[in-house]
Every structure is written in C-alpha cells, then in structure tokens.
mmCIF file of C-alpha atoms in Angstrom:
data_model
loop_
_atom_site.group_PDB
_atom_site.id
_atom_site.type_symbol
_atom_site.label_atom_id
_atom_site.label_comp_id
_atom_site.label_asym_id
_atom_site.label_seq_id
_atom_site.Cartn_x
_atom_site.Cartn_y
_atom_site.Cartn_z
ATOM 1 C CA MET U 1 9.791 -20.885 -8.882
ATOM 2 C CA TYR U 2 6.657 -22.311 -10.468
ATOM 3 C CA THR U 3 6.574 -24.451 -13.616
ATOM 4 C CA GLU U 4 3.909 -25.339 -16.135
ATOM 5 C CA GLU U 5 3.941 -28.928 -14.809
ATOM 6 C CA GLU U 6 3.372 -27.792 -11.232
ATOM 7 C CA PRO U 7 1.071 -24.733 -11.215
ATOM 8 C CA LEU U 8 1.110 -22.586 -8.120
ATOM 9 C CA ILE U 9 -2.654 -22.283 -7.802
ATOM 10 C CA LYS U 10 -4.426 -25.556 -8.447
ATOM 11 C CA GLU U 11 -8.018 -25.990 -9.466
ATOM 12 C CA GLU U 12 -8.595 -28.456 -6.603
ATOM 13 C CA GLU U 13 -7.538 -25.846 -4.043
ATOM 14 C CA PRO U 14 -10.025 -22.982 -4.447
ATOM 15 C CA LEU U 15 -9.161 -19.991 -2.258
ATOM 16 C CA ILE U 16 -12.602 -18.469 -2.522
ATOM 17 C CA GLU U 17 -16.185 -19.487 -2.096
ATOM 18 C CA GLU U 18 -18.131 -18.398 -5.149
ATOM 19 C CA LYS U 19 -20.390 -15.581 -3.984
ATOM 20 C CA GLU U 20 -21.097 -12.013 -4.963
ATOM 21 C CA PRO U 21 -18.574 -9.791 -3.156
ATOM 22 C CA LEU U 22 -19.824 -7.072 -0.835
ATOM 23 C CA ILE U 23 -18.228 -3.766 -1.837
ATOM 24 C CA ASP U 24 -18.711 -0.739 0.392
ATOM 25 C CA SER U 25 -19.884 2.360 -1.432
ATOM 26 C CA ASN U 26 -16.921 4.740 -1.593
ATOM 27 C CA SER U 27 -17.485 7.299 -4.330
ATOM 28 C CA SER U 28 -14.515 9.459 -3.327
ATOM 29 C CA LEU U 29 -12.098 6.533 -3.735
ATOM 30 C CA GLN U 30 -13.567 5.567 -7.103
ATOM 31 C CA ARG U 31 -13.447 9.204 -8.193
ATOM 32 C CA TYR U 32 -9.801 9.581 -7.134
ATOM 33 C CA TYR U 33 -8.551 6.608 -9.136
ATOM 34 C CA ALA U 34 -10.750 7.475 -12.128
ATOM 35 C CA ALA U 35 -9.445 11.060 -12.256
ATOM 36 C CA PHE U 36 -7.389 11.978 -15.314
ATOM 37 C CA GLU U 37 -4.526 13.296 -13.177
ATOM 38 C CA SER U 38 -4.288 10.024 -11.228
ATOM 39 C CA ARG U 39 -4.381 7.814 -14.309
ATOM 40 C CA ILE U 40 -1.814 9.850 -16.228
ATOM 41 C CA GLY U 41 0.437 10.464 -13.228
ATOM 42 C CA TYR U 42 0.696 6.842 -12.166
ATOM 43 C CA TRP U 43 1.374 5.626 -15.684
ATOM 44 C CA PHE U 44 3.800 8.407 -16.661
ATOM 45 C CA PHE U 45 5.967 8.338 -13.536
ATOM 46 C CA LEU U 46 5.511 4.812 -12.177
ATOM 47 C CA GLY U 47 4.402 2.747 -15.155
ATOM 48 C CA GLY U 48 1.088 2.052 -13.436
ATOM 49 C CA THR U 49 2.635 0.935 -10.134
ATOM 50 C CA ARG U 50 1.080 2.620 -7.107
ATOM 51 C CA HIS U 51 3.754 2.762 -4.416
ATOM 52 C CA PHE U 52 7.017 4.505 -3.541
ATOM 53 C CA GLY U 53 10.432 3.188 -4.501
ATOM 54 C CA TYR U 54 13.233 2.094 -2.177
ATOM 55 C CA TYR U 55 16.645 3.813 -2.167
ATOM 56 C CA GLN U 56 19.700 3.523 0.017
ATOM 57 C CA PRO U 57 19.863 6.406 2.546
ATOM 58 C CA GLY U 58 21.765 9.366 1.137
ATOM 59 C CA THR U 59 20.848 8.614 -2.488
ATOM 60 C CA LYS U 60 20.317 11.797 -4.521
ATOM 61 C CA TRP U 61 19.573 10.514 -8.041
ATOM 62 C CA PRO U 62 16.130 8.835 -8.179
ATOM 63 C CA PHE U 63 16.560 7.081 -11.530
ATOM 64 C CA PRO U 64 15.907 4.471 -12.752
ATOM 65 C CA ILE U 65 12.527 4.553 -11.056
ATOM 66 C CA ASN U 66 11.587 1.031 -12.082
ATOM 67 C CA GLY U 67 14.556 -0.362 -10.181
ATOM 68 C CA ALA U 68 13.527 1.517 -7.035
ATOM 69 C CA LEU U 69 9.960 0.198 -7.295
ATOM 70 C CA ARG U 70 11.167 -3.380 -7.581
ATOM 71 C CA ARG U 71 13.529 -2.880 -4.610
ATOM 72 C CA MET U 72 10.559 -1.853 -2.456
ATOM 73 C CA GLU U 73 8.740 -4.996 -3.576
ATOM 74 C CA GLU U 74 11.854 -7.001 -2.713
ATOM 75 C CA HIS U 75 11.810 -5.401 0.740
ATOM 76 C CA LEU U 76 8.193 -6.503 1.101
ATOM 77 C CA PHE U 77 9.087 -10.056 0.084
ATOM 78 C CA ASP U 78 11.818 -10.186 2.713
ATOM 79 C CA SER U 79 9.489 -8.686 5.354
ATOM 80 C CA LEU U 80 6.861 -11.397 4.858
ATOM 81 C CA GLU U 81 9.427 -14.129 5.583
ATOM 82 C CA LEU U 82 7.431 -16.781 3.747
ATOM 83 C CA GLN U 83 8.514 -20.051 2.220
ATOM 84 C CA PRO U 84 8.234 -20.796 -1.523
ATOM 85 C CA ARG U 85 4.683 -21.631 -2.656
ATOM 86 C CA ALA U 86 3.147 -19.806 0.320
ATOM 87 C CA LYS U 87 -0.283 -18.264 -0.381
ATOM 88 C CA VAL U 88 -0.445 -14.480 0.005
ATOM 89 C CA LEU U 89 -3.315 -12.000 -0.136
ATOM 90 C CA ASP U 90 -2.576 -8.673 -1.834
ATOM 91 C CA ALA U 91 -5.181 -6.375 -0.259
ATOM 92 C CA GLY U 92 -5.511 -3.578 -2.794
ATOM 93 C CA CYS U 93 -3.567 -5.004 -5.714
ATOM 94 C CA GLY U 94 -3.996 -2.151 -8.205
ATOM 95 C CA VAL U 95 -2.782 -3.268 -11.624
ATOM 96 C CA GLY U 96 -0.957 -6.258 -10.152
ATOM 97 C CA HIS U 97 2.703 -5.256 -10.368
ATOM 98 C CA VAL U 98 3.511 -6.109 -6.739
ATOM 99 C CA ALA U 99 1.656 -9.423 -6.968
ATOM 100 C CA MET U 100 3.551 -10.371 -10.128
ATOM 101 C CA HIS U 101 6.923 -9.574 -8.552
ATOM 102 C CA LEU U 102 6.150 -11.761 -5.542
ATOM 103 C CA ALA U 103 4.895 -14.527 -7.830
ATOM 104 C CA ARG U 104 8.217 -14.490 -9.676
ATOM 105 C CA LYS U 105 9.841 -14.994 -6.265
ATOM 106 C CA GLY U 106 7.844 -18.203 -5.871
ATOM 107 C CA LEU U 107 4.798 -17.091 -3.881
ATOM 108 C CA ARG U 108 1.172 -17.789 -4.815
ATOM 109 C CA VAL U 109 -0.654 -14.471 -4.810
ATOM 110 C CA HIS U 110 -4.334 -13.638 -4.763
ATOM 111 C CA GLY U 111 -5.026 -9.955 -5.401
ATOM 112 C CA ILE U 112 -8.201 -8.066 -4.567
ATOM 113 C CA ASP U 113 -9.255 -4.528 -5.387
ATOM 114 C CA VAL U 114 -12.452 -2.466 -5.217
ATOM 115 C CA VAL U 115 -11.759 -0.617 -8.480
ATOM 116 C CA SER U 116 -13.080 -2.710 -11.368
ATOM 117 C CA LYS U 117 -10.711 -1.111 -13.891
ATOM 118 C CA HIS U 118 -7.740 -2.098 -11.710
ATOM 119 C CA VAL U 119 -8.912 -5.718 -11.709
ATOM 120 C CA GLN U 120 -9.376 -5.628 -15.482
ATOM 121 C CA TRP U 121 -5.914 -4.127 -16.085
ATOM 122 C CA ALA U 122 -4.276 -6.481 -13.577
ATOM 123 C CA ARG U 123 -5.686 -9.516 -15.362
ATOM 124 C CA GLN U 124 -4.374 -8.171 -18.665
ATOM 125 C CA GLU U 125 -0.907 -7.639 -17.152
ATOM 126 C CA ILE U 126 -0.902 -11.100 -15.594
ATOM 127 C CA ARG U 127 -1.836 -12.735 -18.911
ATOM 128 C CA ALA U 128 0.727 -10.666 -20.801
ATOM 129 C CA HIS U 129 3.491 -11.932 -18.485
ATOM 130 C CA GLY U 130 2.288 -15.529 -18.464
ATOM 131 C CA LEU U 131 1.598 -15.590 -14.728
ATOM 132 C CA GLU U 132 -2.016 -16.802 -14.747
ATOM 133 C CA LYS U 133 -1.073 -19.903 -12.765
ATOM 134 C CA ALA U 134 0.782 -17.884 -10.130
ATOM 135 C CA VAL U 135 -1.512 -14.875 -9.619
ATOM 136 C CA THR U 136 -5.280 -14.554 -9.438
ATOM 137 C CA VAL U 137 -7.195 -11.300 -9.094
ATOM 138 C CA ARG U 138 -10.802 -10.468 -8.313
ATOM 139 C CA LEU U 139 -13.065 -7.616 -7.289
ATOM 140 C CA MET U 140 -13.360 -7.651 -3.495
ATOM 141 C CA ASP U 141 -13.367 -5.215 -0.561
ATOM 142 C CA TYR U 142 -10.844 -5.920 2.208
ATOM 143 C CA HIS U 143 -13.459 -4.833 4.741
ATOM 144 C CA HIS U 144 -15.542 -7.844 3.631
ATOM 145 C CA LEU U 145 -13.531 -11.012 3.026
ATOM 146 C CA ASP U 146 -16.593 -13.209 3.581
ATOM 147 C CA GLY U 147 -15.776 -15.278 0.494
ATOM 148 C CA LEU U 148 -12.350 -16.227 1.864
ATOM 149 C CA ALA U 149 -12.079 -19.165 4.249
ATOM 150 C CA ASP U 150 -10.534 -18.868 7.700
ATOM 151 C CA GLY U 151 -6.805 -19.535 7.691
ATOM 152 C CA SER U 152 -6.567 -19.715 3.909
ATOM 153 C CA PHE U 153 -3.418 -17.580 3.525
ATOM 154 C CA ASP U 154 0.137 -17.741 4.841
ATOM 155 C CA GLY U 155 0.417 -13.969 4.647
ATOM 156 C CA VAL U 156 -1.342 -10.706 3.839
ATOM 157 C CA TYR U 157 0.079 -7.371 2.761
ATOM 158 C CA THR U 158 -1.007 -3.864 1.876
ATOM 159 C CA MET U 159 1.121 -1.505 -0.177
ATOM 160 C CA GLU U 160 -0.136 2.007 0.571
ATOM 161 C CA THR U 161 -3.762 0.875 0.455
ATOM 162 C CA LEU U 162 -4.863 0.589 4.099
ATOM 163 C CA VAL U 163 -4.918 4.412 4.228
ATOM 164 C CA HIS U 164 -8.059 4.141 2.070
ATOM 165 C CA ALA U 165 -9.857 2.071 4.717
ATOM 166 C CA THR U 166 -13.017 3.555 6.186
ATOM 167 C CA ASP U 167 -12.755 1.051 9.053
ATOM 168 C CA PRO U 168 -9.143 -0.139 9.387
ATOM 169 C CA GLU U 169 -9.923 -2.178 12.511
ATOM 170 C CA LYS U 170 -12.471 -4.200 10.584
ATOM 171 C CA ALA U 171 -10.039 -4.763 7.723
ATOM 172 C CA LEU U 172 -7.288 -5.888 10.106
ATOM 173 C CA GLY U 173 -9.749 -8.220 11.808
ATOM 174 C CA GLU U 174 -10.528 -9.787 8.442
ATOM 175 C CA PHE U 175 -6.818 -10.133 7.699
ATOM 176 C CA PHE U 176 -6.282 -11.879 11.034
ATOM 177 C CA ARG U 177 -9.109 -14.289 10.287
ATOM 178 C CA VAL U 178 -7.867 -15.369 6.846
ATOM 179 C CA ILE U 179 -4.220 -15.764 7.905
ATOM 180 C CA LYS U 180 -3.124 -19.190 9.078
ATOM 181 C CA PRO U 181 -1.750 -19.536 12.622
ATOM 182 C CA GLY U 182 1.908 -18.536 12.450
ATOM 183 C CA GLY U 183 1.341 -16.504 9.276
ATOM 184 C CA SER U 184 2.614 -12.978 8.695
ATOM 185 C CA ILE U 185 1.279 -9.557 7.772
ATOM 186 C CA ALA U 186 3.124 -6.569 6.280
ATOM 187 C CA LEU U 187 1.637 -3.085 6.028
ATOM 188 C CA TYR U 188 3.517 -0.472 3.995
ATOM 189 C CA GLU U 189 1.707 2.715 4.924
ATOM 190 C CA TYR U 190 1.955 6.401 5.845
ATOM 191 C CA ASP U 191 2.384 7.480 9.439
ATOM 192 C CA GLN U 192 1.539 11.161 9.770
ATOM 193 C CA PRO U 193 0.941 12.997 13.048
ATOM 194 C CA VAL U 194 -1.257 15.682 11.500
ATOM 195 C CA SER U 195 -3.592 15.818 14.490
ATOM 196 C CA ASP U 196 -0.861 17.011 16.846
ATOM 197 C CA ALA U 197 1.178 18.838 14.206
ATOM 198 C CA ALA U 198 0.289 22.277 15.596
ATOM 199 C CA SER U 199 2.357 21.551 18.683
ATOM 200 C CA LYS U 200 5.277 20.601 16.447
ATOM 201 C CA GLY U 201 5.235 23.806 14.457
ATOM 202 C CA MET U 202 3.533 22.748 11.231
ATOM 203 C CA PRO U 203 2.493 25.859 9.308
ATOM 204 C CA LYS U 204 -1.279 26.227 9.167
ATOM 205 C CA ASP U 205 -1.314 26.262 5.368
ATOM 206 C CA LEU U 206 0.602 22.986 5.280
ATOM 207 C CA MET U 207 -1.702 21.368 7.824
ATOM 208 C CA LYS U 208 -4.708 22.464 5.782
ATOM 209 C CA SER U 209 -3.103 21.103 2.611
ATOM 210 C CA MET U 210 -2.487 17.685 4.210
ATOM 211 C CA GLU U 211 -6.076 17.514 5.447
ATOM 212 C CA GLN U 212 -7.315 18.347 1.932
ATOM 213 C CA ILE U 213 -5.080 15.682 0.393
ATOM 214 C CA ASN U 214 -6.339 13.004 2.788
ATOM 215 C CA ARG U 215 -9.919 13.922 1.960
ATOM 216 C CA ARG U 216 -9.538 14.341 -1.808
ATOM 217 C CA ALA U 217 -7.413 11.210 -2.232
ATOM 218 C CA SER U 218 -9.906 9.263 -0.097
ATOM 219 C CA MET U 219 -7.455 8.408 2.689
ATOM 220 C CA PRO U 220 -9.625 8.641 5.826
ATOM 221 C CA ALA U 221 -7.390 6.280 7.779
ATOM 222 C CA ALA U 222 -4.354 8.494 7.193
ATOM 223 C CA ASP U 223 -5.656 11.025 9.697
ATOM 224 C CA ARG U 224 -5.736 8.236 12.293
ATOM 225 C CA PHE U 225 -2.362 6.673 11.513
ATOM 226 C CA THR U 226 -0.331 8.696 13.957
ATOM 227 C CA PRO U 227 2.799 7.025 15.390
ATOM 228 C CA GLY U 228 1.914 3.920 17.357
ATOM 229 C CA VAL U 229 -1.663 3.544 16.112
ATOM 230 C CA LEU U 230 -1.055 0.758 13.606
ATOM 231 C CA GLN U 231 0.881 -1.233 16.191
ATOM 232 C CA ARG U 232 -1.945 -0.970 18.698
ATOM 233 C CA MET U 233 -4.558 -1.852 16.069
ATOM 234 C CA LEU U 234 -2.630 -4.979 15.117
ATOM 235 C CA GLU U 235 -2.153 -6.066 18.704
ATOM 236 C CA LYS U 236 -5.815 -5.510 19.492
ATOM 237 C CA GLN U 237 -6.742 -7.934 16.703
ATOM 238 C CA GLY U 238 -4.410 -10.549 18.158
ATOM 239 C CA PHE U 239 -1.196 -10.094 16.153
ATOM 240 C CA GLN U 240 2.112 -10.233 17.996
ATOM 241 C CA ASP U 241 5.799 -9.562 17.360
ATOM 242 C CA VAL U 242 4.946 -6.166 15.858
ATOM 243 C CA VAL U 243 7.914 -4.416 14.266
ATOM 244 C CA VAL U 244 7.890 -0.901 12.799
ATOM 245 C CA GLU U 245 10.556 -0.025 10.252
ATOM 246 C CA ASP U 246 10.901 3.644 9.333
ATOM 247 C CA LEU U 247 11.645 3.845 5.602
ATOM 248 C CA SER U 248 11.259 7.613 5.293
ATOM 249 C CA GLU U 249 14.870 8.151 4.255
ATOM 250 C CA ASN U 250 14.563 5.313 1.769
ATOM 251 C CA VAL U 251 11.671 6.943 -0.106
ATOM 252 C CA LYS U 252 13.035 10.496 0.157
ATOM 253 C CA PRO U 253 14.617 10.648 -3.349
ATOM 254 C CA MET U 254 11.245 9.872 -4.952
ATOM 255 C CA VAL U 255 9.387 12.289 -2.670
ATOM 256 C CA LEU U 256 11.871 15.008 -3.667
ATOM 257 C CA LEU U 257 11.447 14.158 -7.360
ATOM 258 C CA PHE U 258 7.676 14.561 -7.067
ATOM 259 C CA PHE U 259 8.187 17.896 -5.325
ATOM 260 C CA LEU U 260 10.503 19.244 -8.041
ATOM 261 C CA VAL U 261 8.188 18.124 -10.836
ATOM 262 C CA ALA U 262 5.041 19.438 -9.150
ATOM 263 C CA TYR U 263 6.207 22.747 -7.691
ATOM 264 C CA ILE U 264 5.867 25.112 -10.689
ATOM 265 C CA PRO U 265 2.579 23.591 -11.947
ATOM 266 C CA TYR U 266 1.226 23.796 -8.396
ATOM 267 C CA LEU U 267 1.861 27.551 -8.274
ATOM 268 C CA PHE U 268 -0.396 28.013 -11.305
ATOM 269 C CA ILE U 269 -2.955 25.574 -9.930
ATOM 270 C CA CYS U 270 -3.162 27.619 -6.716
ATOM 271 C CA LEU U 271 -3.379 30.857 -8.686
ATOM 272 C CA LEU U 272 -6.380 29.471 -10.569
ATOM 273 C CA GLY U 273 -7.912 27.816 -7.500
ATOM 274 C CA LEU U 274 -7.854 24.327 -9.060
ATOM 275 C CA GLN U 275 -6.326 22.346 -6.168
ATOM 276 C CA ALA U 276 -9.376 20.079 -5.914
ATOM 277 C CA TRP U 277 -8.700 18.816 -9.456
ATOM 278 C CA PHE U 278 -4.970 18.194 -8.974
ATOM 279 C CA VAL U 279 -4.659 16.395 -5.642
ATOM 280 C CA ASN U 280 -1.536 14.450 -6.663
ATOM 281 C CA THR U 281 0.230 17.660 -7.658
ATOM 282 C CA GLN U 282 -0.753 19.148 -4.308
ATOM 283 C CA ALA U 283 0.520 16.014 -2.568
ATOM 284 C CA GLY U 284 3.797 16.189 -4.462
ATOM 285 C CA VAL U 285 4.503 19.604 -2.966
ATOM 286 C CA ALA U 286 3.099 19.045 0.528
ATOM 287 C CA GLY U 287 4.594 15.562 0.877
ATOM 288 C CA TYR U 288 8.181 16.749 0.711
ATOM 289 C CA ARG U 289 7.480 19.672 3.029
ATOM 290 C CA VAL U 290 6.109 17.420 5.780
ATOM 291 C CA LEU U 291 8.803 14.776 5.251
ATOM 292 C CA LYS U 292 11.506 17.408 5.612
ATOM 293 C CA ARG U 293 9.934 18.533 8.920
ATOM 294 C CA ARG U 294 9.671 14.897 10.078
ATOM 295 C CA LEU U 295 5.884 15.248 10.270
ATOM 296 C CA TRP U 296 5.275 12.376 7.852
ATOM 297 C CA ARG U 297 6.806 8.915 7.799
ATOM 298 C CA TYR U 298 6.771 5.970 5.447
ATOM 299 C CA VAL U 299 6.690 2.835 7.574
ATOM 300 C CA ALA U 300 6.716 -0.906 7.069
ATOM 301 C CA VAL U 301 4.792 -2.534 9.915
ATOM 302 C CA THR U 302 5.111 -6.305 10.212
ATOM 303 C CA ALA U 303 3.551 -8.758 12.647
ATOM 304 C CA ARG U 304 2.674 -12.403 13.022
ATOM 305 C CA LYS U 305 -0.460 -14.322 13.913
ATOM 306 C CA PRO U 306 0.304 -16.543 16.907
ATOM 307 C CA SER U 307 0.577 -20.249 16.263
ATOM 308 C CA HIS U 308 -1.880 -20.476 19.141
ATOM 309 C CA ARG U 309 -3.611 -17.851 21.281
ATOM 310 C CA VAL U 310 -1.162 -16.425 23.810
ATOM 311 C CA LEU U 311 -0.935 -13.188 25.726
ATOM 312 C CA SER U 312 2.060 -11.008 24.985
ATOM 313 C CA ASN U 313 3.345 -8.073 26.979
ATOM 314 C CA SER U 314 6.326 -7.413 24.782
ATOM 315 C CA GLY U 315 4.723 -4.520 22.887
ATOM 316 C CA PRO U 316 5.816 -3.240 19.503
ATOM 317 C CA ARG U 317 9.446 -2.904 18.535
ATOM 318 C CA GLU U 318 10.767 -0.221 16.243
ATOM 319 C CA ARG U 319 13.864 0.163 14.151
ATOM 320 C CA ARG U 320 15.129 2.813 11.755
ATOM 321 C CA ILE U 321 17.070 2.210 8.578
ATOM 322 C CA GLY U 322 20.155 4.294 7.982
#
C-alpha cells in the first residue's frame, strides 16, 4: 500500500513522453458514450462503472451490485499476478473505478481513454479519493501508444474496452511493446460467435439485434471475437501462456437483472421503432437471450510477454469456472 512519504508514481519516473496524443476519429464511439441513455444507465445501475460484476455460480440475487463490481476487479487483480508497486496500464479507463481499486491494492496505475469527459470525471474521482499519487489518467488512444516508452509497464488490462477497437491487432501490438519482458496482460471481453450463429440455431431476429448492438454501441471487434480469436491474436503478437477463463456463469445474475429491467420498456421501444436510440435497453434484452443459448460468453483472457523471445507450441489453455 502506498504512503504519502513514498508516492507510487514519482516525478523522476515519467511514464510518458510529452507529446500530443494521436486519437483516431471514431464518431460512433463518442456518440455512444455521450448518449443520454448510456450516461444515465451507467450511473443509475453501476455508479459510473462500466463492466459486469462477478458472482459465484448459481447466485440468483444480484444485489448489492457494488460488491459484485469490486469482486470482478479483484478477479482482475489476481489474474494480473503482479507484485506491489508494479506499473499497470488501464487501456480504456472510463471514470477510473477499476484503476482506483487496483491502486488501493498497491499497484501504480496509468489510465487512458479516448473520451475526454471520461478523463475529466476520472481525474475528479481520483482527487476525491486522494489517489493522485497512485493513479494518473490522460487522453490517449490504445491504437497509438507512441508517447509510452517500450517496456514501461509490468502489465496491461482492458475491461470490456477492446471490443471498441477498430484494429485490435494494432492495439495488442502496442500493448506488447509497452509491457516489460515477463509482464502480463489481462483482457476481460465478450466472446460471441455471431458469424456462425445460424448453424447453431440463433433466431434471425436475435442475430439481427446483436449485429445492431455491435454497430450502435461501436463494438466492431465484437463481431470478430469468436471463440479462439483473441488467443490467436495474442500469440501472433508474441504473447505466450495464454489462458481463457469462461466467466459467463459468474456474470449471469447481472445479465438477468438487465433483462428483467429492460424487457417491458423494450417492448414499447420496438412498438415505436426507437431501438437506435436505446441500444443499452436492446442489449439488456438480447444479451440474456444469447447467454441462455450459449451464443455469448464473458471471458477473461490472460497471457504473458516472454522474458526473452522463444517459440512456443503449447497453444492456448482454457478453463471454466463452476
């Protein structure tokens, strides 16, 4: 744990070269997070946090939600397997809740986000909790980490943000570059075989709904993240010891809660033809339907950068909780 006498991020150890960040133009992503439904929904249900909560398999009651959110962040902390005072990059930090939790666990966190309001709110949250010496945040695109030095982090993580990537291979390549040899990466993302869903019996209306959600919520990578893709992408960049953990049962209580809350409003939204304006409500209904059919997974994918360049034929490993 950090102290005032021994700050986690020291002035003599700058993580970043001072230069104007390159941000890819992505109007659909900016529009999604600026939408009234997104802003209200995230704050009302999740207190501003932007990820699913973790529950023991078989849990029915989803409350308290805050406890479930922190348990998922605890799972992330354990997955990274980093020592105290390790430097971590939060790639898509949102309002900073995940970064602050990891900082309280003793890590030094640098958060980046392409939404300027998120950076502004994150800085306010960090100051309000007295964590300025443990967490830093800035506007930056994870496709372009030019301002970050090679091997400057012990670990990198995404928490449901790599789905927004327009070029996930490029982002993973940047992550590999900025991670120190022997460092770790953890990707908490969606794994949805929509492209081959027809052969698995997905109703056409549900397939169409999922495609609309991916487009309207600016998740172009989600269409590509079919089972096995993230593992292969990581290995192609040079990561090894890839492990996939299926957490679908662990997020199910929250997915069901969203479905129950959204179902009746969604009927009226469909009646009025307003789906394009209520993508999170649409996702609340469709998400549980695809999870129940095992056509959508929530996965934690972890890997490690080799201490030195070696060839590995071990391939990815996979385990299921519960």
